[in-house]
Each structure stands twice: as structure tokens, then as C-alpha cells.
Amino acid sequence: MDKKNIDWSNIGFGYMQTDKRYVSFFQDGAWDEGVLTEDANVVLNECAGVLQYAQTIFEGLKAYTTENGHIVAFRPDLNAERMESSAKRLEMPVFPRERFVDAVTQVVEANAAYVPPYGSGATLYIRPYMFGFNSVIGVKPADVYQFRIFCTPVGPYFKGGVKPLTIRVSDFDRAAPHGTGNIKAGLNYAMSLHAIVTAHQEGFDENMYLDPGTRTKVEETGGANFLFVTRDGKVVTPKSDSILPSITRRSLLHVAKEYLGLEVEEREVYLEEVKDFAECGLCGTAAVISPVGKIVDHDREICLPSGMTQMGPVTKKLYDTLTGIQMGRIQAPEGWIHVIQ
Ligand SMILES: *Cc1c(COP(=O)(O)O)cnc(C)c1O
């Protein structure tokens, strides 16, 4: 397979249209068999459920080339499982898990020329999503749905080196108590846009959201879970019903415990104790972990001892081990690497 002539290390994180995408319709209570298509556009009625009442959910995962030349995807079964819980929460039909993994496989195979080569640091970002397709004017779930998957190559996240982030404690909440914070739905992102635009205007990279009930506990950012390291080397991640269960964070906890022999804790984390941590990172598919150097809570600055120039030592070990597992340099736990080609 000839690769596309792309400057892999300089593509950034944007949408680049590839050759094929997957589409399946849900109608009369059942999914059709699904097809790959070259048509990148979706034509919808003006009153489609997704346009009026935001009935849409999504996933995000990566495919990439391993050291020995295989094209693989990282834990797509967990994306299938998470999309199932998102669908149930928004009264949407479930796209069967085996079919989800099969559709991811088909899309990556059909766009193999866009999978960046090993060592480039770039990856193929895969975006499965589902939305209410037919017209809905009274508030109710749609009864026709489209499930789609497209992919786009994205550049190395830490191009030009690691730069620890400066984040602020947001005065807005991203999730309501007993709301939809724990599902991957477009609606959670629409309401975070104002907070992120103003954060950027004020010179911050991200927002730290607190628990919406008491505003005393750390939840997550707009699109990544927190991971902290204590001064005695324990890995701590916040536990809450309104956090999106990041697959990267869950994988990193396993790596911390089983590969690095570190103690791990998933528990409530109070904003007041953040000043006592040695390291802080944001976990998600795109970056794996981005180190946080500074957290600004209004007139108070919390500077992490790991500083503003590099990843902290434990964050770095976690990052190196998980990316080593993904790239095939380190033996992966059973079932983590889905070989496509
Ligand atoms: C997708 C997402 C994450 C990261 O999840 P991964 O499975 O690790 O990519 C974290 N927080 C939110 C709100 C998200 O939508």
C-alpha cells in the first residue's frame, strides 16, 4: 500500500478528508448492513433530531503503525462499550459492539494510505458517531439514526517538545449532578465552548472543572481526565459520577500498577489538596498525557514542582510505558491491541 504524500510531522490536529467512511442506518427498529462510501457529506432534513435537540454521541480513538509494521487500533472494544452507555442515556439505539469494532477495522483498512508511518509521531484519528436523523419537532427521541465513522490523520501532539499547560479553575460547570457528564455526547461540548474560548482569551490552555454539586472537588477538563502524582509517588485520579470514563486514564492506572509497581488510588480529590501534589497530567486519546505545570484558582496560583519545562518523572514513565505498549515496543496486556493489517 502506497502512503499518501503527506508531511506527517507537520499536519497538526485538523480535519483532512480521507477516501472512505462507514455509514449505517437504523430504521424500523434495526440497523442495515452498513457500507463504506466516498461521500463525506451528510444531507439532513431541516427538522432532524440532531439539529433541533442535539441528539448525538461520539467516540474517538487512534490507529497507527507499530514498530514491526502492523496497523493497529488501541482498545476499540472499550469505545464500543462506552458508546453503548452513551446511546442508552440519550435514548438512542445501540450499535452492536462486534459491529462497531468491525466497522472501525473496515474504515482503517480502506484508508490505510492515510495511516502515518511508525516513528512519525502522527496517528490516524478515528471518529465514530451517531445522531438522530429524521424530523422531530415535539421533544422525543428520533426513530431513524445514522451511525458513521470517518478518520483523519493527525500530527504528533508534542511537536516541538513538551510544554506543560497552564490551566484555570473554571467558574462554569461542564456537567450537572446526575446529568450527562459521564457520556460522550456533543451537548457536553457545546456548553463548554464559552468557557474554553474565554480561557484562551485570558491566556490559559484549559479549564479545570469542579464537581457541580459542591464545587470543592476536581472533576476533569473539557476533554481530558486528571491524573495526579503524590509527593511519595502514588498515582491518584478523581472519582465522580459526572466524569467521562477516559480509556487512556483507565489504561494508565493499569500501567502504573502492573508495569511500574506504583500504588494507585481512584478517589475524590479536593481542590484544597492539589497544592500538595508533585505532578499533574491530563489524559486522553490525543496526547496520552499532557503535563500541567500551573493551576490558577482566581487569585491563587498552584505551581506543580515538576515545573513549566518538562513532564514530571512519574508522568514521563507512564507516558513512555503506555506509548511503548501502543507502538509494540513493550508487551501489551491481553486484548489491548487490535491488529488491523
Ligand atoms: C473523550 C473524553 C476524554 C478522554 O477519553 P479517552 O477515552 O481517554 O480519549 C476525557 N474527558 C472527556 C470529557 C471526553 O469527552
XYZ file of C-alpha atoms and ligand atoms in Angstrom:
356
model
C 0.000 0.000 0.000
C 1.482 3.313 -1.090
C 1.144 6.004 1.542
C -0.306 9.387 0.610
C 2.241 12.094 0.076
C 1.686 13.875 3.386
C 4.187 15.736 5.559
C 3.264 13.556 8.566
C 5.109 15.511 11.221
C 3.521 18.829 10.215
C -0.184 18.085 9.858
C -1.407 19.324 13.255
C -4.789 18.386 14.707
C -7.313 19.231 11.996
C -9.744 17.529 9.660
C -8.299 16.130 6.452
C -10.784 14.314 4.241
C -9.784 10.718 3.527
C -11.090 8.323 0.854
C -13.691 6.231 2.662
C -16.070 6.402 5.603
C -18.602 3.950 7.064
C -22.354 4.575 7.213
C -25.146 2.512 8.691
C -28.829 3.471 9.084
C -31.152 2.436 11.866
C -34.727 2.288 10.616
C -37.871 0.291 11.512
C -36.119 -0.947 14.636
C -32.997 -2.408 13.012
C -29.544 -1.452 11.693
C -28.915 -2.048 7.987
C -25.775 -3.941 6.949
C -23.669 -0.745 6.625
C -21.401 0.369 3.760
C -18.190 2.210 3.044
C -18.804 5.310 0.963
C -16.777 8.045 -0.682
C -19.412 10.670 0.105
C -18.170 12.771 3.019
C -21.355 14.853 3.257
C -24.477 14.180 5.283
C -27.771 15.507 3.902
C -30.420 16.003 6.562
C -33.946 17.309 6.807
C -34.140 20.788 8.371
C -36.028 19.352 11.346
C -33.657 16.414 12.050
C -33.488 15.414 15.719
C -29.781 16.135 15.914
C -30.235 19.697 14.640
C -33.138 20.589 16.923
C -32.429 18.722 20.165
C -28.757 17.736 19.938
C -29.341 14.000 19.963
C -25.805 12.985 19.080
C -22.983 10.970 20.642
C -19.445 10.224 19.539
C -16.221 8.364 20.219
C -12.558 8.990 19.498
C -9.701 6.511 19.101
C -6.484 6.055 17.173
C -4.936 3.705 14.660
C -1.204 3.806 13.981
C 1.704 1.783 12.673
C 3.629 -0.291 15.209
C 7.379 -0.888 15.282
C 7.015 -4.135 13.301
C 4.822 -2.540 10.627
C 1.317 -3.596 11.653
C -1.581 -1.186 11.540
C -3.416 -1.469 14.853
C -6.100 0.274 16.900
C -5.937 0.743 20.669
C -8.744 -0.921 22.682
C -11.634 -0.243 20.254
C -13.834 -2.625 22.280
C -13.859 -0.079 25.106
C -15.028 2.661 22.737
C -17.822 0.332 21.605
C -18.800 -0.303 25.207
C -18.725 3.395 26.117
C -20.774 4.330 23.059
C -23.347 1.780 24.175
C -23.788 3.564 27.502
C -23.895 6.970 25.772
C -26.619 5.677 23.409
C -28.745 4.304 26.235
C -28.564 7.569 28.164
C -29.803 9.593 25.162
C -32.496 7.052 24.156
C -30.640 6.037 21.009
C -30.311 2.512 19.608
C -27.120 0.618 20.456
C -24.768 -0.133 17.567
C -23.646 -3.699 18.398
C -20.133 -3.886 19.872
C -18.762 -6.505 17.449
C -20.095 -4.488 14.528
C -18.506 -1.336 15.957
C -15.072 -2.962 16.065
C -15.627 -4.432 12.588
C -16.639 -1.028 11.185
C -13.548 0.629 12.721
C -11.454 -2.102 11.080
C -13.097 -1.553 7.684
C -12.584 2.215 7.789
C -8.917 1.930 8.747
C -8.265 -0.746 6.083
C -9.964 1.378 3.433
C -7.831 4.377 4.414
C -4.569 2.518 5.094
C -2.742 5.006 2.847
C -3.512 7.660 5.450
C -2.154 5.743 8.445
C 1.054 7.568 9.378
C 4.269 5.521 9.344
C 5.952 4.287 12.527
C 8.201 6.865 14.101
C 6.431 9.896 12.607
C 4.581 10.549 15.855
C 1.425 11.089 13.785
C -1.643 8.830 14.046
C -4.937 8.190 12.300
C -7.692 9.641 14.485
C -10.955 7.706 14.174
C -14.299 9.354 14.887
C -17.374 7.085 15.283
C -20.612 8.986 15.897
C -24.363 8.563 15.817
C -27.190 11.046 15.511
C -30.979 11.392 15.302
C -31.676 11.587 11.575
C -35.399 12.025 10.968
C -37.517 15.099 11.654
C -38.597 15.603 15.258
C -40.483 18.697 16.367
C -42.167 17.576 19.601
C -39.437 16.734 22.128
C -38.826 12.999 21.776
C -36.134 10.657 20.505
C -35.750 10.272 16.723
C -36.634 6.902 15.232
C -34.170 6.912 12.348
C -30.452 7.132 13.194
C -27.233 7.251 11.289
C -24.043 5.687 12.661
C -20.912 6.849 10.876
C -17.151 6.553 11.202
C -14.651 8.778 9.472
C -10.941 9.111 10.096
C -8.360 11.824 9.651
C -4.599 11.765 10.068
C -3.355 13.964 12.913
C 0.158 15.127 13.652
C 2.335 14.440 16.685
C 0.845 16.019 19.792
C 4.133 17.106 21.357
C 5.618 18.585 18.215
C 8.409 20.952 19.158
C 8.703 19.342 22.595
C 6.580 19.026 25.696
C 5.175 22.267 27.063
C 3.418 21.903 30.411
C -0.015 23.523 30.425
C -1.375 26.361 32.489
C -4.991 25.770 33.417
C -7.563 27.713 35.398
C -10.321 26.680 37.746
C -13.490 27.456 35.791
C -16.448 29.346 37.205
C -18.657 27.370 34.829
C -19.613 23.723 35.307
C -19.338 21.171 32.498
C -21.804 18.681 33.958
C -24.796 18.679 36.273
C -25.108 16.341 39.253
C -26.872 13.230 37.905
C -26.598 14.746 34.401
C -24.744 13.629 31.274
C -21.106 14.320 32.267
C -20.289 10.613 32.128
C -21.317 10.066 28.500
C -19.576 11.210 25.328
C -22.245 13.496 23.909
C -21.934 16.599 21.734
C -24.098 18.508 24.197
C -21.337 18.388 26.836
C -19.002 20.081 24.382
C -21.419 22.756 23.140
C -21.795 24.081 26.661
C -18.019 24.056 27.257
C -17.216 26.295 24.266
C -17.780 29.614 26.027
C -15.557 28.552 28.923
C -12.716 27.419 26.655
C -12.869 30.466 24.380
C -12.657 32.830 27.364
C -9.923 30.677 28.967
C -7.838 31.024 25.802
C -8.512 34.778 25.657
C -7.204 35.050 29.187
C -4.068 33.045 28.399
C -4.999 29.625 29.814
C -4.732 26.348 27.949
C -7.629 24.543 29.603
C -10.332 24.715 32.271
C -10.348 22.633 35.414
C -13.991 21.874 36.195
C -15.084 21.189 39.755
C -17.858 18.902 40.917
C -21.098 20.724 40.156
C -22.735 19.775 43.463
C -20.270 21.299 45.953
C -17.577 22.945 43.770
C -14.901 21.646 46.130
C -13.675 18.575 44.212
C -11.689 18.216 40.999
C -13.545 16.619 38.088
C -11.848 16.985 34.694
C -11.166 19.424 31.846
C -13.394 19.854 28.793
C -11.936 16.778 27.108
C -9.429 15.018 29.361
C -9.319 13.336 32.783
C -6.881 14.371 35.507
C -4.099 12.236 36.871
C -2.059 13.388 39.879
C 1.103 12.052 41.454
C 1.632 12.487 45.195
C 4.976 13.501 46.631
C 5.531 9.901 47.709
C 4.905 8.590 44.194
C 1.284 7.412 44.363
C -0.918 7.875 41.284
C -4.292 9.439 42.113
C -7.244 10.070 39.789
C -10.549 11.729 40.716
C -13.632 9.561 41.070
C -17.052 11.022 40.344
C -20.263 10.050 38.564
C -20.038 13.111 36.315
C -16.559 12.406 34.871
C -16.271 10.863 31.409
C -14.554 7.476 31.855
C -11.378 8.029 29.812
C -9.940 4.876 28.269
C -6.468 6.434 28.419
C -6.825 7.148 32.150
C -8.035 3.600 32.835
C -5.131 2.218 30.785
C -2.612 4.438 32.604
C -3.846 3.240 36.009
C -3.293 -0.346 34.892
C 0.192 0.555 33.621
C 1.014 2.348 36.886
C 0.029 -0.654 38.962
C 1.047 -3.628 36.828
C 4.056 -2.308 34.879
C 5.550 0.301 37.198
C 4.552 -1.182 40.568
C 3.070 2.116 41.748
C 0.250 2.479 44.195
C -2.900 3.828 42.534
C -5.968 5.457 44.035
C -9.237 6.357 42.399
C -10.976 8.613 44.873
C -12.489 12.035 45.433
C -9.811 14.709 45.053
C -10.405 18.037 46.783
C -9.224 21.244 45.149
C -7.631 22.088 48.509
C -5.214 19.158 48.289
C -3.994 19.904 44.748
C -1.220 22.145 46.116
C 0.280 19.070 47.811
C 0.697 17.011 44.614
C 4.058 16.639 42.858
C 2.766 16.160 39.301
C -0.425 16.668 37.345
C -1.381 15.497 33.861
C -4.360 15.423 31.510
C -5.234 12.053 29.985
C -6.951 11.470 26.675
C -6.528 9.730 23.344
C -4.944 12.704 21.552
C -1.988 13.398 23.863
C -1.975 10.247 26.076
C -0.808 12.570 28.922
C -0.151 16.307 28.757
C 1.662 17.605 31.806
C 0.139 20.501 33.745
C 2.635 22.979 35.200
C 0.381 25.541 36.793
C -3.199 25.703 38.057
C -4.713 29.140 38.623
C -7.630 29.390 41.051
C -8.669 33.043 40.755
C -6.012 34.997 42.708
C -4.157 31.881 43.833
C -1.508 30.108 41.736
C -0.583 26.493 42.297
C 2.769 25.702 40.690
C 3.465 21.992 40.383
C 7.019 21.057 41.477
C 7.536 19.372 38.068
C 7.721 22.895 36.599
C 6.998 24.503 33.251
C 9.625 22.904 31.010
C 9.158 19.128 31.172
C 6.972 16.217 32.236
C 7.368 15.148 35.842
C 9.350 11.891 36.266
C 6.348 9.658 37.041
C 4.218 11.239 34.289
C 7.103 10.612 31.873
C 7.397 6.951 32.891
C 3.653 6.474 32.478
C 3.743 8.193 29.099
C 6.743 6.202 27.857
C 5.295 2.899 29.028
C 1.814 3.386 27.549
C 3.132 4.710 24.224
C 5.649 1.825 24.232
C 2.751 -0.629 24.643
C 0.779 1.092 21.888
C 3.684 1.075 19.450
C 4.574 -2.558 20.112
C 7.896 -1.899 21.851
C 6.546 -3.226 25.168
C 4.386 -6.347 25.597
C 0.719 -5.262 25.780
C -1.852 -6.702 28.174
C -4.134 -9.268 26.521
C -6.687 -7.636 24.205
C -5.352 -4.078 24.200
C -4.015 -4.037 20.648
C -6.471 -4.723 17.838
C -4.440 -5.726 14.779
C -5.980 -4.490 11.537
C -3.309 -5.164 8.967
C -13.130 11.714 25.282
C -13.012 12.395 26.591
C -11.963 12.125 27.487
C -10.801 11.218 27.142
O -11.188 9.896 26.935
P -10.224 8.883 26.177
O -11.053 7.657 26.060
O -9.034 8.688 27.015
O -9.882 9.519 24.871
C -11.962 12.762 28.706
N -12.937 13.652 29.052
C -13.947 13.942 28.207
C -14.972 14.917 28.644
C -14.021 13.333 26.962
O -15.035 13.631 26.143
